[in-house]
């Protein structure tokens, strides 16, 4: 079943359909929230908030947009509400969970020997430092594109910004990363 069909089934009272949706999106949605908040406990709370909202309003998804874009929009709003309440200090979370490697791990993969392990650790630190230099807006577009796999059009709709703004933020993020890391590390 497609995501839209699952949402229709859930709206019609089939509770197993929601379980399937949660199963499909647990990792990418949790990782998105983790990267925005920098805190696993907060990300888990927000993840639950997103699905509580879906349970309370199962017909809210109107199929105007791709389901994943709509779901990430709900998650984005939950995270922004969290930040507006002043309950957070935004940090960069780079380590992935057991199912999804972080950016640093993606760039330094393989089974390293001791020398390579030291080099990989140093590269990971450089990547973390470079990502910390991005503005919150640039980092968010970067993560939505590279971790959540959303298109720039979906990102623009999610963040309620023009498409050109989403592209510009990504371009500036890439420029910062290139400057800080050099082309060699980015192509690894």
XYZ file of C-alpha atoms in Angstrom:
188
model
C 0.000 0.000 0.000
C 1.118 3.544 -0.636
C 1.474 6.034 2.192
C -1.681 7.822 1.041
C -3.628 4.546 1.025
C -2.363 3.778 4.523
C -3.502 7.196 5.756
C -6.929 6.634 4.184
C -7.127 3.220 5.846
C -6.148 4.713 9.204
C -8.731 7.485 8.811
C -11.293 4.728 8.160
C -10.412 3.050 11.453
C -7.689 0.543 10.542
C -5.189 1.092 13.357
C -2.630 -1.283 11.808
C -2.187 1.231 8.988
C -0.722 3.783 11.391
C 1.708 1.152 12.665
C 2.946 0.620 9.123
C 3.413 4.361 8.596
C 5.340 4.646 11.857
C 7.484 1.692 10.821
C 8.278 3.301 7.458
C 9.163 6.712 8.841
C 10.594 6.049 12.312
C 14.246 6.248 11.294
C 14.194 9.163 8.819
C 11.778 11.269 10.867
C 13.552 10.628 14.168
C 16.926 11.422 12.578
C 15.554 14.658 11.112
C 14.260 15.719 14.527
C 17.525 14.664 16.170
C 19.544 16.770 13.764
C 17.333 19.802 14.327
C 17.242 19.537 18.121
C 20.589 17.889 18.845
C 18.955 15.894 21.647
C 17.697 12.299 21.351
C 15.176 12.651 24.189
C 13.680 15.796 22.683
C 13.635 14.193 19.227
C 11.772 11.184 20.635
C 9.236 13.448 22.370
C 8.680 15.442 19.177
C 8.400 12.230 17.148
C 5.617 11.102 19.474
C 3.975 14.536 19.279
C 3.868 14.254 15.483
C 2.038 10.954 15.611
C -0.294 12.126 18.383
C -1.312 14.960 16.035
C -1.937 12.420 13.273
C -4.031 10.239 15.601
C -6.098 13.253 16.680
C -6.648 14.450 13.092
C -6.339 11.433 10.792
C -7.947 13.267 7.873
C -5.509 16.191 8.017
C -3.437 14.727 5.184
C -5.240 15.873 2.084
C -2.999 14.279 -0.564
C -2.149 17.688 -2.040
C 1.514 16.930 -1.365
C 3.637 13.827 -1.237
C 3.002 12.147 2.132
C 6.634 12.299 3.262
C 6.766 16.047 2.581
C 3.557 16.542 4.580
C 4.853 14.395 7.460
C 8.152 16.288 7.608
C 6.159 19.536 7.570
C 4.242 18.392 10.647
C 7.566 17.436 12.287
C 9.127 20.769 11.328
C 6.234 22.659 12.922
C 6.506 20.550 16.085
C 10.233 21.345 16.306
C 9.690 25.056 15.679
C 7.009 25.120 18.397
C 9.527 23.496 20.732
C 12.128 26.176 19.945
C 9.572 28.997 20.262
C 8.723 27.812 23.760
C 12.365 28.513 24.582
C 12.911 24.970 25.772
C 15.895 24.311 23.600
C 19.406 25.186 22.787
C 20.006 24.167 19.204
C 23.056 22.001 18.618
C 24.407 19.973 15.735
C 23.890 16.215 15.973
C 26.068 14.323 13.548
C 26.139 10.799 14.858
C 23.540 8.567 13.261
C 21.724 5.827 15.066
C 22.420 2.129 14.605
C 20.308 2.009 11.445
C 21.422 5.264 9.847
C 24.986 6.512 9.774
C 25.744 10.155 10.339
C 27.360 12.295 7.657
C 30.811 11.889 9.143
C 30.484 8.107 9.121
C 29.274 8.136 5.522
C 32.338 10.064 4.433
C 34.791 7.902 6.347
C 33.508 4.391 5.750
C 35.331 1.089 5.509
C 37.274 -0.972 8.019
C 40.226 1.229 8.950
C 43.520 0.210 10.462
C 44.847 2.136 13.487
C 46.406 4.921 11.389
C 43.307 5.246 9.244
C 41.092 5.262 12.348
C 42.976 8.283 13.700
C 42.663 10.058 10.336
C 38.956 9.218 10.187
C 38.398 10.584 13.680
C 40.151 13.812 12.725
C 38.070 14.082 9.542
C 34.885 13.517 11.556
C 35.876 16.358 13.885
C 36.538 18.621 10.889
C 33.141 17.766 9.409
C 31.391 18.458 12.721
C 33.216 21.776 12.995
C 32.304 22.712 9.408
C 28.619 21.850 9.882
C 28.548 23.893 13.080
C 29.574 26.930 11.001
C 26.403 26.729 8.918
C 23.517 28.953 9.894
C 20.519 27.131 11.300
C 18.653 27.762 8.050
C 21.493 26.389 5.913
C 21.923 23.354 8.167
C 18.212 22.595 8.036
C 18.097 22.680 4.229
C 21.282 20.583 4.106
C 19.814 17.916 6.397
C 16.424 17.859 4.670
C 18.140 17.347 1.336
C 20.881 14.893 2.307
C 19.362 12.977 5.212
C 15.654 13.107 4.527
C 15.952 12.947 0.757
C 13.448 15.711 0.081
C 13.521 17.598 -3.204
C 14.211 21.323 -3.156
C 10.580 21.949 -4.070
C 9.444 19.858 -1.082
C 11.908 21.692 1.159
C 10.555 25.041 -0.031
C 6.976 23.978 0.726
C 7.968 22.522 4.105
C 9.831 25.638 5.221
C 7.388 28.038 3.527
C 10.163 29.722 1.557
C 10.603 30.360 -2.162
C 12.334 27.609 -4.136
C 15.178 30.004 -4.940
C 15.754 30.601 -1.237
C 16.038 26.863 -0.573
C 18.520 26.535 -3.435
C 20.505 29.549 -2.235
C 20.738 28.204 1.317
C 22.017 24.883 -0.002
C 24.500 26.635 -2.251
C 25.834 28.699 0.647
C 26.030 25.597 2.849
C 28.004 23.764 0.170
C 30.351 26.744 -0.198
C 31.049 26.779 3.554
C 31.668 23.032 3.586
C 33.949 23.239 0.531
C 35.898 26.088 2.092
C 36.301 24.314 5.427
C 36.860 20.785 4.170
C 38.228 21.217 0.684
C 36.966 19.338 -2.353
C 38.972 16.194 -1.493
C 36.965 15.345 1.637
C 33.637 16.225 0.028
C 34.202 13.837 -2.865
C 35.240 10.953 -0.591
